[in-house]
mmCIF file of N, CA and C in Angstrom:
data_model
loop_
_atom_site.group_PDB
_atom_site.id
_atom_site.type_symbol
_atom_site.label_atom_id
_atom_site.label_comp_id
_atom_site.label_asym_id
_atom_site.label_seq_id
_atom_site.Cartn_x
_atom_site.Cartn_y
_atom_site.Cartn_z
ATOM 1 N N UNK A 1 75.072 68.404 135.798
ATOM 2 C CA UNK A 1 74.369 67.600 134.841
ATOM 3 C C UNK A 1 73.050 68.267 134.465
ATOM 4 N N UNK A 2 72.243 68.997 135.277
ATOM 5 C CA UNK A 2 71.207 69.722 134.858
ATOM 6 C C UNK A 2 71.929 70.596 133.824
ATOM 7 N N UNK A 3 72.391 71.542 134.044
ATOM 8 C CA UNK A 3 73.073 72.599 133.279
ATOM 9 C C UNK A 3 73.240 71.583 131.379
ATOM 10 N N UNK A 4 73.582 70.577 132.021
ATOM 11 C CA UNK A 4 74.187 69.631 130.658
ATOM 12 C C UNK A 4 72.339 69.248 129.863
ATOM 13 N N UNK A 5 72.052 68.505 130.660
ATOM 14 C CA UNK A 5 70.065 68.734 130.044
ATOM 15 C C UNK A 5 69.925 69.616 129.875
ATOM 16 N N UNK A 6 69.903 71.280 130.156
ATOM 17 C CA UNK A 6 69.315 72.275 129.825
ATOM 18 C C UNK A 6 69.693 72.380 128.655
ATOM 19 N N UNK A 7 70.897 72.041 128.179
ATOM 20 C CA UNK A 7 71.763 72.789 127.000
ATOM 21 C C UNK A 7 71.432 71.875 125.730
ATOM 22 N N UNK A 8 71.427 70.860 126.105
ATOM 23 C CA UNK A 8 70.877 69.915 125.035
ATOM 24 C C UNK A 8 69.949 69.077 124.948
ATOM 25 N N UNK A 9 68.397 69.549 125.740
ATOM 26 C CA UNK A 9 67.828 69.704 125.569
ATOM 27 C C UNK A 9 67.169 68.310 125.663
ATOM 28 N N UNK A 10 68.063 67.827 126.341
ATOM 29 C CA UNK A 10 67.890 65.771 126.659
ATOM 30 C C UNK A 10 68.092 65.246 128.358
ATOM 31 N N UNK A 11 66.975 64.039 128.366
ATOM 32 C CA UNK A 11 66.747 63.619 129.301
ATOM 33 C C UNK A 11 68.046 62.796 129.914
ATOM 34 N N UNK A 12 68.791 62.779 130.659
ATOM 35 C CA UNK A 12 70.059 62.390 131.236
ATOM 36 C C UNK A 12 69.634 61.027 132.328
ATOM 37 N N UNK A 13 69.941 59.905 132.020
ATOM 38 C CA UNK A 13 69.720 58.813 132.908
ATOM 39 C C UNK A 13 70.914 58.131 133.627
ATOM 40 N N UNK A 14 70.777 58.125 134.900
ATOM 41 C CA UNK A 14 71.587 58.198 135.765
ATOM 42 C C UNK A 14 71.536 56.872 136.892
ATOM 43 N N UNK A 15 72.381 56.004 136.779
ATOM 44 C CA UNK A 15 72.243 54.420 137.102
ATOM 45 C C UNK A 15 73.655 54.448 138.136
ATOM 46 N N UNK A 16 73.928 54.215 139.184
ATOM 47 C CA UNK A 16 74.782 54.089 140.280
ATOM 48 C C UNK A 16 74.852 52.647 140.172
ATOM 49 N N UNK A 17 75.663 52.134 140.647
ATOM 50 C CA UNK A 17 75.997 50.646 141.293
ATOM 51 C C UNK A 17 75.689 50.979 142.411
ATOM 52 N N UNK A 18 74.626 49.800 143.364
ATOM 53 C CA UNK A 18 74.882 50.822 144.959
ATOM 54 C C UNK A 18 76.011 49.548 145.463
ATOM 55 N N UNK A 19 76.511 49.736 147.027
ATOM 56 C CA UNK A 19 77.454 49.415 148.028
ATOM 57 C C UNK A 19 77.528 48.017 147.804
ATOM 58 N N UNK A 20 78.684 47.670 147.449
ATOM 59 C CA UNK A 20 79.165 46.459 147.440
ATOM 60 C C UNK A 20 78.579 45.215 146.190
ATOM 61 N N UNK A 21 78.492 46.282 144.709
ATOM 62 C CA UNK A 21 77.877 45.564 143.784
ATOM 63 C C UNK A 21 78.852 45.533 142.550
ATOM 64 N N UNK A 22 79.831 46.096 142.895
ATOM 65 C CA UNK A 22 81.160 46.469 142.008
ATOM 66 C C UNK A 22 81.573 44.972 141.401
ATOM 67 N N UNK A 23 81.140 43.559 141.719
ATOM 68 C CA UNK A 23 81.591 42.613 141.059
ATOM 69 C C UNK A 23 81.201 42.424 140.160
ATOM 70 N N UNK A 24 79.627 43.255 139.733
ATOM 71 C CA UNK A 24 78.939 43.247 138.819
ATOM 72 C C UNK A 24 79.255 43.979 137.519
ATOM 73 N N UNK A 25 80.651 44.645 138.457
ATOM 74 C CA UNK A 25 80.813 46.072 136.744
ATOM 75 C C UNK A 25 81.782 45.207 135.888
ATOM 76 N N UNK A 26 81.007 45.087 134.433
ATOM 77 C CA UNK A 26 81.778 44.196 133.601
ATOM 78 C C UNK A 26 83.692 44.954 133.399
ATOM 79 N N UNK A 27 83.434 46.411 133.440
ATOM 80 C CA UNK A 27 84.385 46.933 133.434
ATOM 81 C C UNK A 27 85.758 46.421 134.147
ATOM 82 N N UNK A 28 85.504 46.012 135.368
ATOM 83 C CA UNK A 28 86.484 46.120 136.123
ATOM 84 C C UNK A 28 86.795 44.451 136.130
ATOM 85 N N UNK A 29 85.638 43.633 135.673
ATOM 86 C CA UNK A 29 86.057 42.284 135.371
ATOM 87 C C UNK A 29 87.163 42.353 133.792
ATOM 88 N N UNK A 30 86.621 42.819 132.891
ATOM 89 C CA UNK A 30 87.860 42.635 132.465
ATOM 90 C C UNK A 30 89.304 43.690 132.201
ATOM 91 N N UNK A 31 89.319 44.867 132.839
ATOM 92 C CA UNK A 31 90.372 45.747 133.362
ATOM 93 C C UNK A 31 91.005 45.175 134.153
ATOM 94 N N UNK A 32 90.617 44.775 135.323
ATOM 95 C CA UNK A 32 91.300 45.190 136.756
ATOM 96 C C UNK A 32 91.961 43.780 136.879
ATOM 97 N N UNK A 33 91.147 42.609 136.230
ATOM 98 C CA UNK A 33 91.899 41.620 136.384
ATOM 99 C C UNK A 33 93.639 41.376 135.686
ATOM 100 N N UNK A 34 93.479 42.390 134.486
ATOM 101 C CA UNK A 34 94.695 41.875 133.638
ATOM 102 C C UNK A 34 95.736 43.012 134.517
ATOM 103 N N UNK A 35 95.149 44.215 135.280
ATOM 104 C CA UNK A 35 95.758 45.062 136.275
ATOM 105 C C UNK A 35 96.843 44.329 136.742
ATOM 106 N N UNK A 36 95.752 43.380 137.702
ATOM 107 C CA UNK A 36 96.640 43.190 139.074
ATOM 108 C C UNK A 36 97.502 41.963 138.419
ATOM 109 N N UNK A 37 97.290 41.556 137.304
ATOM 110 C CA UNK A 37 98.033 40.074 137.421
ATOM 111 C C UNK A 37 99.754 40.850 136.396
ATOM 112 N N UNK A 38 99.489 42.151 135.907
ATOM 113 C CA UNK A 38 100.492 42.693 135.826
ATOM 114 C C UNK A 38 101.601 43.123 136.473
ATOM 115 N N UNK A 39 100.860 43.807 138.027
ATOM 116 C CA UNK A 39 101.671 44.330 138.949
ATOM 117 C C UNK A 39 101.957 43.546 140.002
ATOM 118 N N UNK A 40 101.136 42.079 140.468
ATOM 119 C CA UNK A 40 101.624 41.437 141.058
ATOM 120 C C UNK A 40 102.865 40.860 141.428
ATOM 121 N N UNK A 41 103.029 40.937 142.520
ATOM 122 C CA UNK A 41 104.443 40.397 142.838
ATOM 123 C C UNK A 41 105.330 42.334 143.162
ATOM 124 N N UNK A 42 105.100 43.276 142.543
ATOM 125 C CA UNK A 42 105.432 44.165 142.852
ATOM 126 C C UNK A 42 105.267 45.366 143.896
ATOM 127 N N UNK A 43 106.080 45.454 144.664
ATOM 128 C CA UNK A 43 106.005 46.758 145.643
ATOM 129 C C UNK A 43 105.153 47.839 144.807
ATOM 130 N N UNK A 44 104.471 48.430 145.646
ATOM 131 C CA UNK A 44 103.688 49.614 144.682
ATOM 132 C C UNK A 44 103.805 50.720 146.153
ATOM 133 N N UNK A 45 105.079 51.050 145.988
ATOM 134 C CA UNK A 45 105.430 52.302 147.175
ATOM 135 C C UNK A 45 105.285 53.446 147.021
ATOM 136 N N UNK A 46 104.740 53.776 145.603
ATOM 137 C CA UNK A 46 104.274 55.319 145.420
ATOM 138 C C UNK A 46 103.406 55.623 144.565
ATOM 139 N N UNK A 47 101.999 56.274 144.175
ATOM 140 C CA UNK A 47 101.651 56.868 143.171
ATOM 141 C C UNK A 47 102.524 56.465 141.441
ATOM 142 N N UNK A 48 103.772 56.873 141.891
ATOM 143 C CA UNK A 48 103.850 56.612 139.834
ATOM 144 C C UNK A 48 104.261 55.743 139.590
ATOM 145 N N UNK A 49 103.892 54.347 140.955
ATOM 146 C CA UNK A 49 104.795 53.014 140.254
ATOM 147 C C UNK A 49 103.320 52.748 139.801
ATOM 148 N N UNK A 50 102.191 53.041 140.599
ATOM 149 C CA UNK A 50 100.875 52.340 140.387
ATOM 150 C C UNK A 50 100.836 52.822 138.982
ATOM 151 N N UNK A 51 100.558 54.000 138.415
ATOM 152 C CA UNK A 51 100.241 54.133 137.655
ATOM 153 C C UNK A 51 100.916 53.752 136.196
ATOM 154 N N UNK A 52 102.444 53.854 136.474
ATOM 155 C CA UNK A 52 103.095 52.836 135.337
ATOM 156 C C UNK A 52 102.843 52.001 135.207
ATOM 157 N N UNK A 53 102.506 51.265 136.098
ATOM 158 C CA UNK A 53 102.073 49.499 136.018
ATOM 159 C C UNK A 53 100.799 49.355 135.308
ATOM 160 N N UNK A 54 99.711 50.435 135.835
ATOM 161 C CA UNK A 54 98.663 50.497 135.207
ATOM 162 C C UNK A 54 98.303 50.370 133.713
ATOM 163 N N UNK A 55 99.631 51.245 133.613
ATOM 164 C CA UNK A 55 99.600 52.359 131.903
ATOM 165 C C UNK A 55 100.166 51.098 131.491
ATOM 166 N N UNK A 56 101.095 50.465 131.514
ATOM 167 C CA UNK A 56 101.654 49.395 131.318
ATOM 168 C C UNK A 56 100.830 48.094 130.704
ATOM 169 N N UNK A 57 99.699 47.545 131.516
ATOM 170 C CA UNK A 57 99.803 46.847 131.362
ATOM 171 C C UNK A 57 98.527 46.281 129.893
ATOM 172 N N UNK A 58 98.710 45.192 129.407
ATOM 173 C CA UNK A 58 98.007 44.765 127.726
ATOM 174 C C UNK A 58 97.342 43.408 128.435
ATOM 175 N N UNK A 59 96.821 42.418 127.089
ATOM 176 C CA UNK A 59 96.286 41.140 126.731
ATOM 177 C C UNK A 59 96.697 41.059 126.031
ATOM 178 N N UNK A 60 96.837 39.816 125.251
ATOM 179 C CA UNK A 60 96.281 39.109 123.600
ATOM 180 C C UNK A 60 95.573 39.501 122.997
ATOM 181 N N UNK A 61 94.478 40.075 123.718
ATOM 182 C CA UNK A 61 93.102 40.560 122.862
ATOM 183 C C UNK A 61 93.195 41.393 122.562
ATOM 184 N N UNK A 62 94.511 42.358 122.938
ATOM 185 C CA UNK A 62 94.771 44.336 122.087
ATOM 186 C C UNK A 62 94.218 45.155 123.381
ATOM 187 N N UNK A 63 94.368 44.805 124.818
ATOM 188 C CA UNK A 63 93.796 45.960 125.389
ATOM 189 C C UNK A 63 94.987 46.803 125.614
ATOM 190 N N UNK A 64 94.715 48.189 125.827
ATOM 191 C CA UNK A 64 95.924 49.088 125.882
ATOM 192 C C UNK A 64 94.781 50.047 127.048
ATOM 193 N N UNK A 65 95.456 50.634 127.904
ATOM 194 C CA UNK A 65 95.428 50.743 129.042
ATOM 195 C C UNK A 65 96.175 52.424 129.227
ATOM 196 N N UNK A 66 95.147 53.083 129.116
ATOM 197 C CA UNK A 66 96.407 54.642 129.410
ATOM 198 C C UNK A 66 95.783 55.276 131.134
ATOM 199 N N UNK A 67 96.635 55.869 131.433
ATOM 200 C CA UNK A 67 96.273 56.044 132.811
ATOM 201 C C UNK A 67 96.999 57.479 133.566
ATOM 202 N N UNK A 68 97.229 58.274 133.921
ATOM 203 C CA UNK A 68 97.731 58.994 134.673
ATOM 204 C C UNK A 68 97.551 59.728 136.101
ATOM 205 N N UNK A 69 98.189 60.274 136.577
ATOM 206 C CA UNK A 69 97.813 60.723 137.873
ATOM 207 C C UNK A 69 97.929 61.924 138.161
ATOM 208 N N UNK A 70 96.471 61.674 138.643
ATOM 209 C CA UNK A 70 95.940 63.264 139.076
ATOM 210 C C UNK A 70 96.189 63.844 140.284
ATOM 211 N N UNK A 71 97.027 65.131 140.081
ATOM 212 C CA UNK A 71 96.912 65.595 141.161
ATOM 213 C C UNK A 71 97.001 66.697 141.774
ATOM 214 N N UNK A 72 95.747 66.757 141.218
ATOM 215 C CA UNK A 72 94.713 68.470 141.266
ATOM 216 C C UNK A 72 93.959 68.122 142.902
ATOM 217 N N UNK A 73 94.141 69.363 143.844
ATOM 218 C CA UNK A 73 93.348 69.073 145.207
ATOM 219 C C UNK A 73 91.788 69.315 144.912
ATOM 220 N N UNK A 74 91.235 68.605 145.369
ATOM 221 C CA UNK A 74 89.610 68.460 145.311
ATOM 222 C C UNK A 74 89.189 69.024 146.753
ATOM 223 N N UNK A 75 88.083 69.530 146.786
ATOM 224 C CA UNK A 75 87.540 70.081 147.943
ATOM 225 C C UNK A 75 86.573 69.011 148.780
ATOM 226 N N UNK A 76 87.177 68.587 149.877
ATOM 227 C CA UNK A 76 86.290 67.873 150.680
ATOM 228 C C UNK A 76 85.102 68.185 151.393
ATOM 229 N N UNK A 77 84.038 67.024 151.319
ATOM 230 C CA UNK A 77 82.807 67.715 152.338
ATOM 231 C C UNK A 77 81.844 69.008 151.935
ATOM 232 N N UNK A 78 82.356 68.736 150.482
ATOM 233 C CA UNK A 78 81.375 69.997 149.691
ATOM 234 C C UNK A 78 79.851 69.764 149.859
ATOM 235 N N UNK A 79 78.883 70.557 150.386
ATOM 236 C CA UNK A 79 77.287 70.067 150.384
ATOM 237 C C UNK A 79 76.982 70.844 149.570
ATOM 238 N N UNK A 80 75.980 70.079 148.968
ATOM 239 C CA UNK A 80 75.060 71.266 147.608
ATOM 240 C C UNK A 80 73.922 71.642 148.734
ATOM 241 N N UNK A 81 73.828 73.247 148.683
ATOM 242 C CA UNK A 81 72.381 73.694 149.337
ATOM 243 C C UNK A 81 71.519 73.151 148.974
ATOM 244 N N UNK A 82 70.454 73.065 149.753
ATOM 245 C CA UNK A 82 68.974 72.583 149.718
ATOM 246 C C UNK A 82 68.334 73.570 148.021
ATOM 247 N N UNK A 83 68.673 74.665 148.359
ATOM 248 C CA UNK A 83 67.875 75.035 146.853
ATOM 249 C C UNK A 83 68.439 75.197 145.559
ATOM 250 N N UNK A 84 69.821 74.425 145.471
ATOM 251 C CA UNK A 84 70.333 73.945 143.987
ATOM 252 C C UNK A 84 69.697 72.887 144.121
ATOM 253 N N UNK A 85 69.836 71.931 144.862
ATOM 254 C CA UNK A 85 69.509 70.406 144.804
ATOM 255 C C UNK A 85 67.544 70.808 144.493
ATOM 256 N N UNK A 86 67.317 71.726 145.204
ATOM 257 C CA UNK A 86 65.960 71.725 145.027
ATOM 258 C C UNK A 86 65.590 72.447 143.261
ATOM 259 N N UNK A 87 66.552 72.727 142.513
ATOM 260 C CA UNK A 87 66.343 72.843 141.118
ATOM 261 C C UNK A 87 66.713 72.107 140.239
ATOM 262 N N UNK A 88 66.970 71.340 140.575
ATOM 263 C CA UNK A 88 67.618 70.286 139.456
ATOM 264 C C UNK A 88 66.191 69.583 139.095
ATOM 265 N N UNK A 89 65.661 69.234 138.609
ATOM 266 C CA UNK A 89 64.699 68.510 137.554
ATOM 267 C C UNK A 89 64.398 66.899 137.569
ATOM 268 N N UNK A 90 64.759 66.480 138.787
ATOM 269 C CA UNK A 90 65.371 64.873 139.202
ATOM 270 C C UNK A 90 63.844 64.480 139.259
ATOM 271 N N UNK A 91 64.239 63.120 138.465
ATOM 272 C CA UNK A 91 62.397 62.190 138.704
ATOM 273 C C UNK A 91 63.155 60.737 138.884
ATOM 274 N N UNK A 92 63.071 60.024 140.311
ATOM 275 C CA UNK A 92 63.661 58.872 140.551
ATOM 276 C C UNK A 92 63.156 57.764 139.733
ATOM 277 N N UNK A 93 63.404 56.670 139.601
ATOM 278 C CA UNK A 93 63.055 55.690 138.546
ATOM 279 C C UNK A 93 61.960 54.964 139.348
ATOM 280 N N UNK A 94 61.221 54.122 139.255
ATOM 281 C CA UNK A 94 60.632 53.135 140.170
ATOM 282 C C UNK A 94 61.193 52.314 140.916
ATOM 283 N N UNK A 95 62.378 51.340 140.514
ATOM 284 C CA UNK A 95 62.845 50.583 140.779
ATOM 285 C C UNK A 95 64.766 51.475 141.542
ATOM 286 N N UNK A 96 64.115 51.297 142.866
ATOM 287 C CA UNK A 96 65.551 52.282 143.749
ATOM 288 C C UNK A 96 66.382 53.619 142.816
ATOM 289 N N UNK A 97 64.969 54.340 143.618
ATOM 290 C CA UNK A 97 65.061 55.474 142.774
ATOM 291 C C UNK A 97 66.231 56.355 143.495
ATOM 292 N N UNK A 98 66.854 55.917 144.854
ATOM 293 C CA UNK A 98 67.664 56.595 145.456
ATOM 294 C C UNK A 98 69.168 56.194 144.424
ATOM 295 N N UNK A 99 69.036 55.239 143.624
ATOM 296 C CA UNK A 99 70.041 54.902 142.626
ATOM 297 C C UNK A 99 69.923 55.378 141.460
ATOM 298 N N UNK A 100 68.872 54.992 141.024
ATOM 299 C CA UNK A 100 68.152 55.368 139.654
ATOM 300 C C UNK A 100 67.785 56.470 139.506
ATOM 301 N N UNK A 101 67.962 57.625 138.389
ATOM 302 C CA UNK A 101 67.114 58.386 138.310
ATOM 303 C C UNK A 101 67.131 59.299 136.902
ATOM 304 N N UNK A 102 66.518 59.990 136.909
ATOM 305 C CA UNK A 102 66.426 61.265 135.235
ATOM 306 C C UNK A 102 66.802 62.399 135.328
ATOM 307 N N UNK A 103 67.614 62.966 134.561
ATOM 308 C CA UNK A 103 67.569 64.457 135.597
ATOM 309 C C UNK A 103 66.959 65.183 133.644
ATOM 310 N N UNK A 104 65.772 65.635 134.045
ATOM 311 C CA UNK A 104 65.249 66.557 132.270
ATOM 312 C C UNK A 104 65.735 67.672 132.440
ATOM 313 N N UNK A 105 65.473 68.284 131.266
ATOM 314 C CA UNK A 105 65.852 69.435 130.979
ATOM 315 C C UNK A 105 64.366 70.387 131.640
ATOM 316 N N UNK A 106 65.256 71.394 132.336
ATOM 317 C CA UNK A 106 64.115 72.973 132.678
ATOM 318 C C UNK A 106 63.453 73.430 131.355
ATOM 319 N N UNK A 107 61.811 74.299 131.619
ATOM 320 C CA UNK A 107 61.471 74.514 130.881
ATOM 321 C C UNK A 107 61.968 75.854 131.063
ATOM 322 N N UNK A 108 62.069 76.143 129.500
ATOM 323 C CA UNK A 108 61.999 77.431 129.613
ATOM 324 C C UNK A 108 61.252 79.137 129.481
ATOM 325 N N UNK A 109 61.849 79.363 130.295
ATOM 326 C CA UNK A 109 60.731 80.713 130.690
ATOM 327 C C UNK A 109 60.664 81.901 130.167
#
């Protein structure tokens, strides 16, 4: 995301949900509910039933729902060194800045 501020030349604001605030994401209030009341009642014994069901499922109101599954291996337990993390441009917000924060663009030299 620095790299992404550097390039365009814009301040990037960066807002987390912290632990156990996910009831709050309007997103998933109205996604996840029309989700599960799709696949309910169904065995979900593998990866591509979930995700059919997923891709599957609508409202009344026109939601359409695309979804697929990924499955590219990701590297676990990756740490960023102390001196990338120590270049990135990060200014925490006031208000839980360990959540909140800016990442600007580098000046350049």
């Amino acid at each position: 995301m620095q790299r992404l501020a550097d390039q365009l030349g814009i301040v990037i604001n960066v807002s987390h949900f912290p632990p156990g605030t996910s009831k709050w994401n309007k997103v998933e209030h109205r996604l996840f509910s029309f989700i599960s009341i799709n696949w309910r009642g169904r065995p979900l014994r593998n990866y591509e039933t979930v995700v059919n069901l997923i891709s599957n499922t609508t409202n009344r109101g026109g939601l359409v729902v695309r979804a697929r599954l990924d499955k590219r291996k990701y590297a676990l337990g990756k740490k960023v060194a102390k001196k990338d993390l120590a270049a990135i441009n990060l200014e925490p917000h006031a208000w839980h800045g360990d959540w909140n924060y800016s990442i600007k663009p580098r000046k350049k030299s």
